[in-house]
Structure formats: structure tokens, C-alpha cells
Tab-separated table of C-alpha atoms and ligand atoms in Angstrom:
chain	number	residue	atom	x	y	z
A	1	UNK	CA	-2.086	2.285	-19.023
A	2	UNK	CA	0.961	2.812	-16.835
A	3	UNK	CA	2.102	0.063	-14.514
A	4	UNK	CA	4.701	0.307	-11.820
A	5	UNK	CA	6.446	-2.849	-10.635
A	6	UNK	CA	8.032	-2.691	-7.201
A	7	UNK	CA	10.326	-5.655	-6.767
A	8	UNK	CA	10.909	-6.284	-3.078
A	9	UNK	CA	13.000	-9.385	-3.651
A	10	UNK	CA	16.782	-8.940	-3.811
A	11	UNK	CA	17.199	-10.778	-7.105
A	12	UNK	CA	15.230	-11.769	-10.189
A	13	UNK	CA	14.355	-15.274	-9.063
A	14	UNK	CA	11.206	-17.337	-8.653
A	15	UNK	CA	8.938	-14.407	-7.869
A	16	UNK	CA	10.244	-12.445	-10.841
A	17	UNK	CA	9.200	-15.287	-13.179
A	18	UNK	CA	5.615	-14.746	-12.064
A	19	UNK	CA	5.959	-10.986	-12.425
A	20	UNK	CA	7.137	-11.523	-16.003
A	21	UNK	CA	4.117	-13.712	-16.680
A	22	UNK	CA	1.802	-11.089	-15.181
A	23	UNK	CA	3.461	-8.479	-17.370
A	24	UNK	CA	2.977	-10.620	-20.497
A	25	UNK	CA	-0.677	-11.205	-19.578
A	26	UNK	CA	-1.245	-7.461	-19.294
A	27	UNK	CA	0.567	-6.823	-22.585
A	28	UNK	CA	-1.719	-9.323	-24.331
A	29	UNK	CA	-4.691	-7.238	-23.244
A	30	UNK	CA	-3.140	-3.831	-23.655
A	31	UNK	CA	-0.415	-3.453	-26.250
A	32	UNK	CA	0.129	0.135	-25.191
A	33	UNK	CA	0.805	-0.799	-21.583
A	34	UNK	CA	3.907	0.924	-20.227
A	35	UNK	CA	5.905	-0.668	-17.397
A	36	UNK	CA	8.291	0.991	-15.009
A	37	UNK	CA	10.339	-1.125	-12.624
A	38	UNK	CA	11.715	-0.284	-9.214
A	39	UNK	CA	14.123	-2.835	-7.812
A	40	UNK	CA	14.418	-1.918	-4.166
A	41	UNK	CA	17.745	-3.758	-3.934
A	42	UNK	CA	19.292	-1.197	-6.322
A	43	UNK	CA	18.140	1.854	-4.394
A	44	UNK	CA	20.294	1.398	-1.287
A	45	UNK	CA	17.468	2.761	0.801
A	46	UNK	CA	18.804	3.101	4.357
A	47	UNK	CA	16.759	1.675	7.197
A	48	UNK	CA	14.084	3.958	8.580
A	49	UNK	CA	15.933	5.783	11.356
A	50	UNK	CA	12.855	6.049	13.578
A	51	UNK	CA	13.195	9.829	13.941
A	52	UNK	CA	9.393	10.223	13.434
A	53	UNK	CA	9.946	13.428	11.459
A	54	UNK	CA	7.517	12.158	8.798
A	55	UNK	CA	4.765	11.809	11.399
A	56	UNK	CA	5.497	15.101	13.152
A	57	UNK	CA	6.742	17.514	10.522
A	58	UNK	CA	5.939	15.921	7.170
A	59	UNK	CA	7.437	13.187	5.029
A	60	UNK	CA	9.263	15.701	2.800
A	61	UNK	CA	11.545	16.314	5.800
A	62	UNK	CA	12.648	12.649	5.922
A	63	UNK	CA	16.396	12.344	5.334
A	64	UNK	CA	15.638	9.606	2.772
A	65	UNK	CA	13.025	11.665	0.954
A	66	UNK	CA	15.052	11.855	-2.224
A	67	UNK	CA	14.460	8.120	-2.682
A	68	UNK	CA	11.032	7.781	-1.071
A	69	UNK	CA	9.539	10.888	-2.667
A	70	UNK	CA	10.279	9.565	-6.152
A	71	UNK	CA	8.615	6.247	-5.430
A	72	UNK	CA	5.548	7.988	-3.985
A	73	UNK	CA	5.289	10.088	-7.157
A	74	UNK	CA	5.601	6.995	-9.324
A	75	UNK	CA	2.865	5.190	-7.392
A	76	UNK	CA	0.628	8.240	-7.695
A	77	UNK	CA	1.221	8.406	-11.446
A	78	UNK	CA	0.679	4.695	-12.135
A	79	UNK	CA	-2.666	3.190	-13.105
A	80	UNK	CA	-1.671	-0.078	-11.446
A	81	UNK	CA	1.112	-1.146	-9.122
A	82	UNK	CA	2.563	-4.659	-8.916
A	83	UNK	CA	4.328	-5.543	-5.666
A	84	UNK	CA	6.563	-8.610	-5.733
A	85	UNK	CA	8.113	-10.311	-2.754
A	86	UNK	CA	9.426	-13.703	-1.759
A	87	UNK	CA	8.277	-14.847	1.674
A	88	UNK	CA	11.056	-14.421	4.178
A	89	UNK	CA	10.156	-15.760	7.584
A	90	UNK	CA	6.558	-15.959	6.323
A	91	UNK	CA	6.352	-12.196	5.724
A	92	UNK	CA	7.448	-9.754	3.047
A	93	UNK	CA	11.216	-9.364	2.664
A	94	UNK	CA	12.972	-6.999	5.071
A	95	UNK	CA	13.733	-4.777	2.097
A	96	UNK	CA	10.073	-4.331	1.246
A	97	UNK	CA	9.249	-3.938	4.925
A	98	UNK	CA	11.910	-1.221	5.169
A	99	UNK	CA	10.271	0.583	2.262
A	100	UNK	CA	6.886	0.212	3.972
A	101	UNK	CA	8.371	1.555	7.230
A	102	UNK	CA	9.167	4.742	5.325
A	103	UNK	CA	5.497	4.982	4.357
A	104	UNK	CA	4.065	4.277	7.826
A	105	UNK	CA	3.167	7.944	8.216
A	106	UNK	CA	0.475	7.210	5.637
A	107	UNK	CA	-1.257	4.955	8.138
A	108	UNK	CA	-1.933	8.277	9.908
A	109	UNK	CA	-2.439	10.244	6.705
A	110	UNK	CA	-3.537	7.839	3.949
A	111	UNK	CA	-2.756	8.846	0.412
A	112	UNK	CA	-3.193	6.343	-2.416
A	113	UNK	CA	-6.996	6.392	-2.638
A	114	UNK	CA	-7.142	5.809	-6.372
A	115	UNK	CA	-4.355	3.207	-6.540
A	116	UNK	CA	-4.892	-0.467	-7.247
A	117	UNK	CA	-2.342	-3.193	-6.595
A	118	UNK	CA	-1.486	-6.698	-7.641
A	119	UNK	CA	0.573	-8.443	-4.950
A	120	UNK	CA	2.647	-11.427	-6.065
A	121	UNK	CA	4.472	-13.557	-3.521
A	122	UNK	CA	6.256	-16.888	-3.564
A	123	UNK	CA	7.356	-19.125	-0.735
A	124	UNK	CA	9.493	-22.249	-0.730
A	125	UNK	CA	6.965	-24.071	1.442
A	126	UNK	CA	4.811	-22.067	3.808
A	127	UNK	CA	4.007	-18.422	4.400
A	128	UNK	CA	3.455	-17.071	0.887
A	129	UNK	CA	-0.194	-16.257	1.470
A	130	UNK	CA	0.616	-14.756	4.828
A	131	UNK	CA	3.247	-12.528	3.193
A	132	UNK	CA	0.752	-11.415	0.540
A	133	UNK	CA	-1.826	-10.652	3.221
A	134	UNK	CA	0.708	-8.693	5.240
A	135	UNK	CA	1.522	-6.575	2.173
A	136	UNK	CA	-2.105	-5.975	1.235
A	137	UNK	CA	-3.111	-5.107	4.805
A	138	UNK	CA	-0.478	-2.386	4.781
A	139	UNK	CA	-1.426	-1.135	1.328
A	140	UNK	CA	-5.086	-0.859	2.295
A	141	UNK	CA	-4.076	1.022	5.430
A	142	UNK	CA	-2.261	3.644	3.363
A	143	UNK	CA	-5.288	4.092	1.139
A	144	UNK	CA	-4.991	1.613	-1.733
A	145	UNK	CA	-8.430	1.146	-3.206
A	146	UNK	CA	-8.077	-2.534	-4.093
A	147	UNK	CA	-5.446	-5.269	-3.827
A	148	UNK	CA	-5.400	-8.479	-5.843
A	149	UNK	CA	-3.304	-11.238	-4.304
A	150	UNK	CA	-1.444	-14.088	-5.950
A	151	UNK	CA	0.762	-16.466	-4.061
A	152	UNK	CA	2.582	-19.607	-5.104
A	153	UNK	CA	4.517	-22.274	-3.253
A	154	UNK	CA	7.562	-22.942	-5.405
A	155	UNK	CA	9.302	-25.833	-3.578
A	156	UNK	CA	12.412	-24.510	-5.251
A	157	UNK	CA	15.506	-22.383	-4.872
A	158	UNK	CA	16.120	-20.521	-8.113
A	159	UNK	CA	14.785	-23.308	-10.331
A	160	UNK	CA	11.068	-22.787	-10.201
A	161	UNK	CA	9.115	-23.856	-13.302
A	162	UNK	CA	5.659	-22.346	-13.576
A	163	UNK	CA	2.978	-25.048	-13.850
A	164	UNK	CA	0.191	-24.700	-16.429
A	165	UNK	CA	-2.425	-24.482	-13.710
A	166	UNK	CA	-0.510	-21.610	-12.105
A	167	UNK	CA	-0.386	-19.812	-15.463
A	168	UNK	CA	-4.154	-20.099	-15.778
A	169	UNK	CA	-4.735	-18.909	-12.222
A	170	UNK	CA	-2.361	-15.966	-12.553
A	171	UNK	CA	-3.942	-14.914	-15.851
A	172	UNK	CA	-7.336	-14.907	-14.132
A	173	UNK	CA	-6.133	-12.672	-11.319
A	174	UNK	CA	-4.309	-10.380	-13.751
A	175	UNK	CA	-7.451	-10.162	-15.844
A	176	UNK	CA	-9.476	-9.022	-12.817
A	177	UNK	CA	-6.767	-6.498	-11.904
A	178	UNK	CA	-6.642	-5.183	-15.465
A	179	UNK	CA	-10.419	-4.933	-15.893
A	180	UNK	CA	-10.763	-3.180	-12.578
A	181	UNK	CA	-8.180	-0.561	-13.554
A	182	UNK	CA	-9.795	-0.149	-16.965
A	183	UNK	CA	-13.224	0.402	-15.382
A	184	UNK	CA	-11.922	3.402	-13.441
A	185	UNK	CA	-14.295	2.361	-10.690
A	186	UNK	CA	-13.304	3.093	-7.102
A	187	UNK	CA	-14.617	0.587	-4.568
A	188	UNK	CA	-16.181	1.828	-1.361
A	189	UNK	CA	-14.041	1.233	1.740
A	190	UNK	CA	-14.812	-1.715	4.008
A	191	UNK	CA	-15.982	-1.048	7.554
A	192	UNK	CA	-12.625	-2.391	8.747
A	193	UNK	CA	-10.986	0.509	6.893
A	194	UNK	CA	-13.500	3.132	7.938
A	195	UNK	CA	-12.816	2.389	11.610
A	196	UNK	CA	-9.089	3.307	11.747
A	197	UNK	CA	-9.566	6.104	9.196
A	198	UNK	CA	-12.179	7.834	11.320
A	199	UNK	CA	-10.451	7.115	14.625
A	200	UNK	CA	-7.462	9.016	13.236
A	201	UNK	CA	-9.738	11.751	11.899
A	202	UNK	CA	-11.136	12.255	15.402
A	203	UNK	CA	-7.947	11.749	17.396
A	204	UNK	CA	-5.885	14.061	15.213
A	205	UNK	CA	-7.959	17.072	16.323
A	206	UNK	CA	-5.785	17.032	19.449
A	207	UNK	CA	-2.781	17.880	17.239
A	208	UNK	CA	-4.089	20.736	15.114
A	209	UNK	CA	-2.228	23.990	14.584
A	210	UNK	CA	-1.855	25.935	17.817
A	211	UNK	CA	-2.082	22.901	20.137
A	212	UNK	CA	0.834	21.895	22.340
A	213	UNK	CA	1.785	18.949	20.168
A	214	UNK	CA	0.719	20.181	16.743
A	215	UNK	CA	1.734	17.754	14.012
A	216	UNK	CA	1.344	17.170	10.325
A	217	UNK	CA	-1.556	14.827	11.173
A	218	UNK	CA	-3.478	17.754	12.646
A	219	UNK	CA	-3.002	19.743	9.444
A	220	UNK	CA	-3.986	16.841	7.217
A	221	UNK	CA	-7.217	16.029	9.023
A	222	UNK	CA	-8.362	19.628	9.229
A	223	UNK	CA	-8.073	20.185	5.484
A	224	UNK	CA	-11.422	21.446	4.206
A	225	UNK	CA	-12.024	18.443	1.947
A	226	UNK	CA	-11.201	15.919	4.657
A	227	UNK	CA	-12.515	17.214	7.955
A	228	UNK	CA	-16.204	16.529	7.366
A	229	UNK	CA	-16.176	13.366	5.328
A	230	UNK	CA	-15.963	9.757	6.565
A	231	UNK	CA	-13.566	8.880	3.735
A	232	UNK	CA	-11.590	10.567	1.002
A	233	UNK	CA	-13.832	12.522	-1.372
A	234	UNK	CA	-12.533	10.579	-4.403
A	235	UNK	CA	-14.259	7.443	-3.132
A	236	UNK	CA	-18.001	7.019	-2.790
A	237	UNK	CA	-19.189	5.730	0.584
A	238	UNK	CA	-22.699	4.240	0.614
A	239	UNK	CA	-25.102	5.848	3.038
A	240	UNK	CA	-25.375	2.737	5.242
A	241	UNK	CA	-21.625	2.766	5.971
A	242	UNK	CA	-21.446	6.424	6.918
A	243	UNK	CA	-22.786	6.039	10.506
A	244	UNK	CA	-19.861	3.698	11.243
A	245	UNK	CA	-17.452	6.411	10.134
A	246	UNK	CA	-19.227	9.102	12.150
A	247	UNK	CA	-19.347	6.895	15.253
A	248	UNK	CA	-15.635	6.134	15.166
A	249	UNK	CA	-14.859	9.786	14.476
A	250	UNK	CA	-16.660	10.669	17.715
A	251	UNK	CA	-14.866	7.889	19.593
A	252	UNK	CA	-11.570	9.168	18.171
A	253	UNK	CA	-12.361	12.712	19.322
A	254	UNK	CA	-13.108	11.529	22.873
A	255	UNK	CA	-10.027	9.306	23.002
A	256	UNK	CA	-7.907	12.138	21.557
A	257	UNK	CA	-8.933	14.434	24.402
A	258	UNK	CA	-8.080	11.901	27.087
A	259	UNK	CA	-5.000	10.299	25.601
A	260	UNK	CA	-2.544	12.845	24.298
A	261	UNK	CA	0.535	11.482	22.572
A	262	UNK	CA	3.435	13.727	23.479
A	263	UNK	CA	6.007	14.705	20.854
A	264	UNK	CA	9.398	15.978	21.894
A	265	UNK	CA	10.304	18.760	19.507
B	1	LIG	C1	16.028	-15.385	3.919
B	1	LIG	C2	14.992	-16.321	3.366
B	1	LIG	C3	13.877	-16.602	4.118
B	1	LIG	C4	12.911	-17.479	3.637
B	1	LIG	N1	11.788	-17.739	4.389
B	1	LIG	C5	10.876	-18.610	3.925
B	1	LIG	C6	9.704	-18.896	4.684
B	1	LIG	O1	9.449	-18.344	5.745
B	1	LIG	N2	8.835	-19.796	4.195
B	1	LIG	C7	9.052	-20.442	3.010
B	1	LIG	O2	8.255	-21.268	2.621
B	1	LIG	N3	10.134	-20.160	2.245
B	1	LIG	C8	11.032	-19.256	2.669
B	1	LIG	N4	12.127	-18.956	1.889
B	1	LIG	C9	12.189	-19.495	0.531
B	1	LIG	C10	11.687	-18.488	-0.498
B	1	LIG	O3	10.510	-17.834	-0.059
B	1	LIG	C11	11.335	-19.157	-1.820
B	1	LIG	O4	12.399	-19.939	-2.285
B	1	LIG	C12	10.950	-18.119	-2.870
B	1	LIG	O5	10.306	-18.753	-3.951
B	1	LIG	C13	12.179	-17.375	-3.372
B	1	LIG	O6	11.755	-16.395	-4.292
B	1	LIG	P1	12.824	-15.544	-5.104
B	1	LIG	O7	13.607	-16.501	-5.938
B	1	LIG	O8	12.002	-14.623	-5.907
B	1	LIG	O9	13.682	-14.839	-4.110
B	1	LIG	C14	13.078	-18.085	2.359
B	1	LIG	C15	14.208	-17.756	1.600
B	1	LIG	C16	15.161	-16.897	2.088
B	1	LIG	C17	16.366	-16.553	1.247
């Protein structure tokens, strides 16, 4: 199995110790596991410039695509992705947030439907869980099929010692993450995911090719495989959830007709 580690913390500190433990736990289960590491601090990724080119014309046109495109490819090629972040101001670090800002177009055009994540956060006192939740909420929005969260309060600057109980708990979460990846099973989306997905599916019809404000969203949502289905075809949606998708698609279509977002070209 291939694992990608995205380190959103500027140094290898407290959070990295937990990442190392997670890595060891995976290696115990899978001696052939291969790990690739991305340390965002080393990439010198500029801030998202807010040009909205990714939304309008496609993410390949982003002036930072050389960096972002490679990470997207690596996520797509990994069986599992580990995101690591310290809690800064009770959220993910600005560096990880900056990376996420570059992927915000995927909230309009989700992508990682077969990806599964393990999110590891630490906080000195408070906010670690909130940071993990913030990360996983974003990941689910861009398509991630499942996120496992692990958060620890370290009460330490650079001198965190992992307690035995934390080791046990982390191993448990890693085990679930690993078994889930191994199963190859894709979980059906929650209703809370079907709602925004289908609102976008409906609303984006106002931006299809030939309309005044045609965008990449319009192209994406009119793709043959996507236009008629309440979720990506890779993921099974049980019959009882489908009406929710259809309903919000209709609402999206109505809203899209009344509320047109203008794009200056
Ligand atoms: C800029 C900055 C902001 C921080 N914000 C918080 C915070 O909101 N809540 C908290 O409990 N700890 C906060 N901390 C402490 C770190 O989250 C904590 O020490 C963490 O374990 C550090 O992980 P690291 O060594 O992997 O960077 C902050 C630390 C820094 C440097």
C-alpha cells in the first residue's frame, strides 16, 4: 500500500512524533507499505492569490499549479493519506490552510472520491479536536471517502512524550484506517454531503458551455457520468438516500436560475 504524509506543521515537533508512531503501526501490519512525505514548509507555496482562475477556467491554469498539481497527483495515487497539523489558534496551521485554499475549487468540483485520510493534530491545551474537525470537514467536502481523526493535547513545547495510553489509542485508530483501506470498500456519502454536492450539481447548470458566465463548474457537472447521478459513480448510494440528492439537485437548479453569480472575464 502507498501512503502519503502531508505535514502541515512547520517543523518535526510534537505532531511529527505521533505521525512516526502511526507510520510504525502501519509498517507492523504491512511490511511492504511505502511512505511518501510532503512537508509543506519546504514547498514555498505562495498564498492563494484569490484570482479565482481555478474556479472559472480550471485549476491547471493556477499560477501555482506546478506545486499543487503534483500534490493532487500524489493524493490520487496514494491508498491512504495522513494529514498532520498542530493546532494554531484552534485550527489547522496557516500553511495547511493555504494549501487547502488552493484546493477550494474542489468544493465546487469534488475529486478524491476513493481517498481515505488519517488526520493527526496536537494542541498545547485546547483546540486540537477542533483543528482535526476543521481539516476533516474540508477533506469530506472535496470528496474524501472517509477521515479518521486523532488528536492529542501535549501540554508541551517541543518536549512531548507520548503516553502509553495514547500509543494504544493511536494504534486503534491506525488499525481502523488500515483495515478500511485494505477492504477497498467505499462508504456511501452522508446526507450532509449529498446536500451540497447536489446543490452544486443543480446550480452549476447556469454556468454550462454557451451561457453568459460559463465556467469549469458547468463543464464538470454536465459530464455524462456526473450529470444524472446523485453522487460520483465510484461510490454506491443506497436507494433511500437518493431522493435527498434529487431534491437538492432540483433546489439547486431553481436557485441557479434566480441567483446568477457573475464572473468578470
Ligand atoms: C502559532 C501557534 C499557535 C498555537 N495555537 C494554539 C492553540 O490555539 N491552542 C493550543 O492549545 N495550542 C496552541 N499552540 C501550541 C501547539 O498547538 C502545540 O504545542 C503543538 O503540540 C505543537 O505541535 P508541533 O510541535 O508539531 O508544532 C500554538 C502554537 C503556535 C506556535
